[in-house]
Amino acid sequence: QVQLGESGGGSVQIGDSLTLSCVGSGDTFGSRAMGWFRQTSEKEREFVATISWIGDRKIYSDNVKGRFTISRDNSRSTLYLQMNNLQPGDTAVYYCAARDNLYIDPSSSAHMYEYWGQGTQVTVSS
C-alpha cells in the first residue's frame, strides 16, 4: 500500500514558477514508477510527466516538455514537479500517482497507476 499527499499548489500569474511535492508513505515508494497527472472540470485526467523508480527515465507530455521537470528523492519518499513559465492552460488539479507494480516501467496511461493523491490546485491567471 502507498498513500500519497500532494502540496505546493497555489494561484500564480503567467510566467511564474511553482514546485509541487508529493510525499509517499509505505516502504515501496522507492520501488515504484511515479507520475503526475492533471485534470480540469472540462477535461479528462491528462498525463503530465512520469519517472522511473530509480529516476533515470523521465517522460513528459508535449504540452509541458521544456517547462516542467519531474524528479524524486527516494530517501525522502518524495516526488517533485518543478513547473516554470506557467500558462493559463496549466490551470488544473494536479495529482501524483504510483504505478501498480514494483520495478516496472513508467507509463503515460492513468490506468497503469493504482495509488493516487488527493490533488493540489494550480491556478494561473494573467
Backbone as numpy.savetxt, mean C-alpha at the origin, in Angstrom:
# Nx Ny Nz CAx CAy CAz Cx Cy Cz
-2.21 -15.83 10.89 -3.04 -14.64 10.89 -2.17 -13.40 10.89
-2.60 -12.41 10.17 -1.92 -11.12 10.13 -2.96 -10.03 10.30
-2.70 -9.14 11.21 -3.56 -7.96 11.36 -2.77 -6.75 10.91
-3.42 -5.89 10.14 -2.75 -4.75 9.53 -3.44 -3.46 9.91
-2.66 -2.43 10.13 -3.22 -1.12 10.45 -2.47 -0.01 9.75
-3.18 0.76 8.93 -2.56 1.85 8.18 -2.62 3.16 8.95
-1.70 4.03 8.64 -1.70 5.39 9.18 -0.97 6.30 8.20
-1.10 7.60 8.42 -0.36 8.55 7.62 -1.17 9.29 6.58
-2.44 8.94 6.43 -3.27 9.65 5.47 -3.56 11.07 5.93
-4.16 11.84 5.03 -4.51 13.20 5.39 -4.96 13.99 4.18
-5.16 15.27 4.40 -5.57 16.18 3.33 -4.38 17.04 2.94
-4.03 17.02 1.67 -2.87 17.76 1.17 -3.25 18.50 -0.10
-2.32 19.30 -0.58 -2.55 20.04 -1.82 -1.76 19.39 -2.96
-2.14 19.76 -4.16 -1.48 19.24 -5.36 0.03 19.46 -5.27
0.77 18.40 -5.56 2.22 18.48 -5.54 2.86 18.11 -4.21
2.05 17.99 -3.17 2.58 17.64 -1.86 2.96 16.17 -1.78
3.56 15.80 -0.67 3.98 14.42 -0.44 3.38 13.90 0.86
3.20 12.60 0.91 2.74 11.90 2.10 3.42 10.55 2.15
3.61 10.05 3.36 4.09 8.68 3.53 3.09 7.91 4.36
2.58 6.85 3.79 1.69 5.95 4.50 2.49 4.83 5.14
2.03 4.41 6.30 2.63 3.27 6.99 1.58 2.22 7.25
2.03 0.99 7.30 1.14 -0.13 7.59 1.89 -1.06 8.53
1.42 -1.15 9.75 2.07 -2.01 10.74 1.32 -3.33 10.81
2.07 -4.42 10.79 1.46 -5.74 10.85 1.76 -6.45 12.16
0.82 -7.22 12.61 1.03 -8.06 13.78 1.15 -9.52 13.32
1.63 -10.36 14.23 1.82 -11.75 13.85 3.25 -11.99 13.39
3.65 -13.24 13.38 5.05 -13.54 13.11 5.32 -13.89 11.64
4.33 -13.68 10.75 4.54 -14.02 9.35 4.63 -12.80 8.45
4.59 -11.60 9.00 4.61 -10.39 8.18 5.80 -10.43 7.23
6.97 -10.72 7.76 8.19 -10.71 6.96 8.28 -11.80 5.93
7.33 -12.71 5.92 7.34 -13.82 4.98 6.29 -13.68 3.88
5.60 -12.56 3.88 4.51 -12.35 2.92 4.77 -11.17 2.00
4.49 -11.36 0.73 4.45 -10.21 -0.17 3.32 -9.29 0.29
3.53 -7.99 0.10 2.57 -7.00 0.57 2.19 -6.08 -0.58
1.03 -5.48 -0.44 0.59 -4.56 -1.48 -0.15 -3.37 -0.92
-0.22 -2.34 -1.73 -1.06 -1.18 -1.47 -2.12 -1.10 -2.57
-3.34 -0.85 -2.15 -4.46 -0.66 -3.05 -5.20 0.60 -2.63
-6.02 1.13 -3.51 -6.82 2.29 -3.16 -8.21 2.17 -3.76
-9.15 2.87 -3.15 -10.54 2.77 -3.61 -11.26 4.08 -3.35
-12.10 4.45 -4.30 -13.01 5.57 -4.13 -14.43 5.05 -4.24
-15.39 5.91 -3.93 -16.79 5.49 -4.00 -17.22 5.23 -5.44
-16.49 5.79 -6.40 -16.86 5.64 -7.81 -16.16 4.48 -8.49
-15.09 3.96 -7.88 -14.28 2.95 -8.56 -14.11 1.71 -7.71
-13.82 0.61 -8.39 -13.45 -0.59 -7.67 -12.05 -0.42 -7.08
-11.71 -1.35 -6.19 -10.39 -1.29 -5.58 -9.32 -1.39 -6.66
-8.35 -0.49 -6.59 -7.34 -0.34 -7.63 -5.96 -0.65 -7.09
-5.21 -1.41 -7.84 -3.85 -1.74 -7.46 -2.96 -0.49 -7.52
-2.10 -0.34 -6.53 -1.15 0.77 -6.49 0.29 0.26 -6.60
0.68 -0.61 -5.68 2.06 -1.10 -5.67 2.12 -2.39 -4.85
3.14 -3.20 -5.15 3.35 -4.41 -4.39 4.84 -4.66 -4.24
5.19 -5.39 -3.20 6.59 -5.66 -2.90 6.72 -7.10 -2.43
7.83 -7.73 -2.82 8.07 -9.11 -2.41 8.36 -9.19 -0.92
8.33 -10.39 -0.39 8.48 -10.56 1.05 9.86 -10.13 1.52
10.87 -10.24 0.66 12.20 -9.84 1.04 12.50 -8.41 0.60
11.64 -7.84 -0.21 11.78 -6.45 -0.62 12.57 -6.22 -1.89
12.91 -7.29 -2.60 13.77 -7.11 -3.77 12.99 -6.93 -5.07
11.70 -7.16 -5.04 10.89 -6.97 -6.23 9.75 -6.01 -5.91
9.59 -5.02 -6.78 8.55 -4.03 -6.60 7.83 -3.82 -7.94
6.53 -3.73 -7.87 5.73 -3.50 -9.07 4.79 -2.33 -8.78
4.65 -1.45 -9.76 3.80 -0.28 -9.59 2.77 -0.21 -10.70
1.64 0.40 -10.39 0.68 0.69 -11.45 1.24 1.83 -12.28
0.81 1.91 -13.52 1.28 2.98 -14.40 0.88 4.35 -13.86
-0.23 4.40 -13.12 -0.72 5.69 -12.61 0.21 6.31 -11.58
1.00 5.49 -10.90 1.82 6.02 -9.81 3.31 5.85 -10.05
3.67 5.12 -11.08 5.09 4.85 -11.35 5.86 6.14 -11.50
6.98 6.22 -10.80 7.79 7.42 -10.83 7.44 8.44 -9.75
6.28 8.27 -9.13 5.86 9.20 -8.08 5.78 8.53 -6.71
5.40 7.26 -6.69 5.23 6.53 -5.43 6.36 5.51 -5.28
6.73 5.25 -4.03 7.74 4.24 -3.73 7.24 3.35 -2.60
7.23 2.06 -2.84 6.85 1.10 -1.81 8.13 0.54 -1.19
8.09 0.35 0.12 9.23 -0.23 0.82 8.71 -0.94 2.07
9.60 -1.68 2.70 9.21 -2.39 3.90 10.41 -2.52 4.84
10.09 -2.64 6.11 11.08 -2.89 7.14 10.57 -4.08 7.94
11.05 -5.25 7.60 10.54 -6.46 8.25 10.91 -6.52 9.72
11.98 -5.86 10.11 12.35 -5.85 11.53 11.33 -5.08 12.36
10.61 -4.19 11.70 9.56 -3.42 12.36 8.16 -3.85 11.94
8.08 -4.89 11.10 6.80 -5.36 10.58 5.99 -4.21 10.00
6.67 -3.39 9.21 6.04 -2.18 8.68 6.24 -2.06 7.18
5.17 -1.72 6.52 5.16 -1.45 5.08 4.95 0.04 4.89
5.61 0.60 3.88 5.51 2.04 3.62 5.08 2.30 2.19
4.47 3.48 2.01 4.20 3.99 0.66 4.53 5.47 0.67
5.65 5.81 0.06 6.04 7.20 -0.09 5.36 7.74 -1.34
4.57 8.79 -1.19 3.81 9.35 -2.30 4.25 10.79 -2.55
4.79 11.03 -3.71 5.25 12.37 -4.09 4.40 12.94 -5.22
4.44 14.25 -5.34 3.72 14.94 -6.42 2.27 14.45 -6.51
1.60 14.52 -5.39 0.23 14.02 -5.33 -0.70 14.86 -6.20
-1.65 14.18 -6.81 -2.62 14.77 -7.72 -4.04 14.45 -7.25
-5.02 15.23 -7.70 -6.41 14.95 -7.28 -6.85 13.52 -7.58
-6.34 12.95 -8.64 -6.68 11.57 -8.98 -6.16 10.55 -8.00
-5.28 10.96 -7.08 -4.78 10.06 -6.05 -5.68 10.03 -4.83
-6.69 10.88 -4.81 -7.64 10.90 -3.70 -8.36 9.58 -3.60
-8.27 8.93 -2.44 -8.87 7.61 -2.25 -8.63 7.16 -0.82
-9.27 6.07 -0.45 -8.90 5.35 0.76 -7.83 4.34 0.36
-6.72 4.37 1.07 -5.59 3.49 0.76 -5.56 2.34 1.75
-5.42 1.13 1.20 -5.39 -0.08 2.00 -4.07 -0.82 1.79
-3.53 -1.35 2.88 -2.43 -2.29 2.72 -3.00 -3.71 2.83
-2.29 -4.63 2.23 -2.77 -6.00 2.19 -1.60 -6.97 2.20
-1.83 -8.15 2.76 -0.82 -9.20 2.82 -1.27 -10.39 1.98
-0.30 -10.98 1.24 -0.62 -12.13 0.38 -1.13 -13.29 1.21
-1.87 -14.15 0.52 -2.51 -15.28 1.17 -1.53 -16.32 1.68
-0.47 -16.58 0.95 0.49 -17.61 1.35 1.88 -17.02 1.56
2.73 -17.80 2.20 4.08 -17.34 2.53 5.03 -17.57 1.36
6.03 -16.71 1.26 7.14 -16.88 0.33 6.70 -17.04 -1.11
5.68 -16.32 -1.51 5.24 -16.36 -2.90 5.31 -14.96 -3.48
5.20 -14.90 -4.82 5.43 -13.66 -5.54 4.42 -12.58 -5.19
4.82 -11.34 -5.31 3.85 -10.25 -5.19 2.88 -10.30 -6.36
1.74 -9.65 -6.18 0.71 -9.69 -7.21 -0.02 -8.36 -7.27
-0.48 -8.00 -8.45 -1.27 -6.79 -8.61 -2.77 -7.07 -8.48
-3.15 -8.32 -8.27 -4.55 -8.69 -8.16 -5.00 -8.70 -6.71
-6.04 -7.94 -6.42 -6.55 -7.87 -5.05 -7.03 -9.23 -4.56
-7.44 -10.09 -5.48 -7.96 -11.40 -5.09 -6.88 -12.29 -4.48
-5.61 -11.95 -4.69 -4.51 -12.75 -4.18 -4.14 -12.39 -2.75
-4.81 -11.39 -2.20 -4.48 -10.92 -0.86 -5.57 -11.34 0.12
-5.12 -11.87 1.24 -6.07 -12.41 2.21 -6.31 -11.46 3.38
-5.30 -10.69 3.73 -5.40 -9.86 4.92 -5.35 -8.38 4.51
-6.27 -7.62 5.10 -6.42 -6.21 4.73 -6.49 -5.33 5.96
-5.95 -4.12 5.83 -6.11 -3.13 6.88 -7.45 -2.43 6.75
-7.69 -1.48 7.62 -8.97 -0.77 7.63 -8.99 0.42 6.69
-7.82 0.81 6.20 -7.73 1.91 5.24 -7.42 3.24 5.88
-6.81 4.11 5.10 -6.53 5.48 5.53 -6.84 6.41 4.38
-7.52 7.51 4.68 -7.99 8.42 3.64 -6.89 9.39 3.23
-6.73 9.52 1.92 -5.84 10.53 1.34 -6.69 11.42 0.44
-6.64 12.72 0.70 -7.41 13.68 -0.09 -6.45 14.74 -0.64
-6.48 14.91 -1.94 -5.60 15.87 -2.61 -6.47 16.93 -3.26
-6.25 18.18 -2.91 -7.06 19.25 -3.45 -6.17 20.37 -3.97
-6.78 21.21 -4.79 -6.03 22.33 -5.37 -6.12 23.55 -4.48
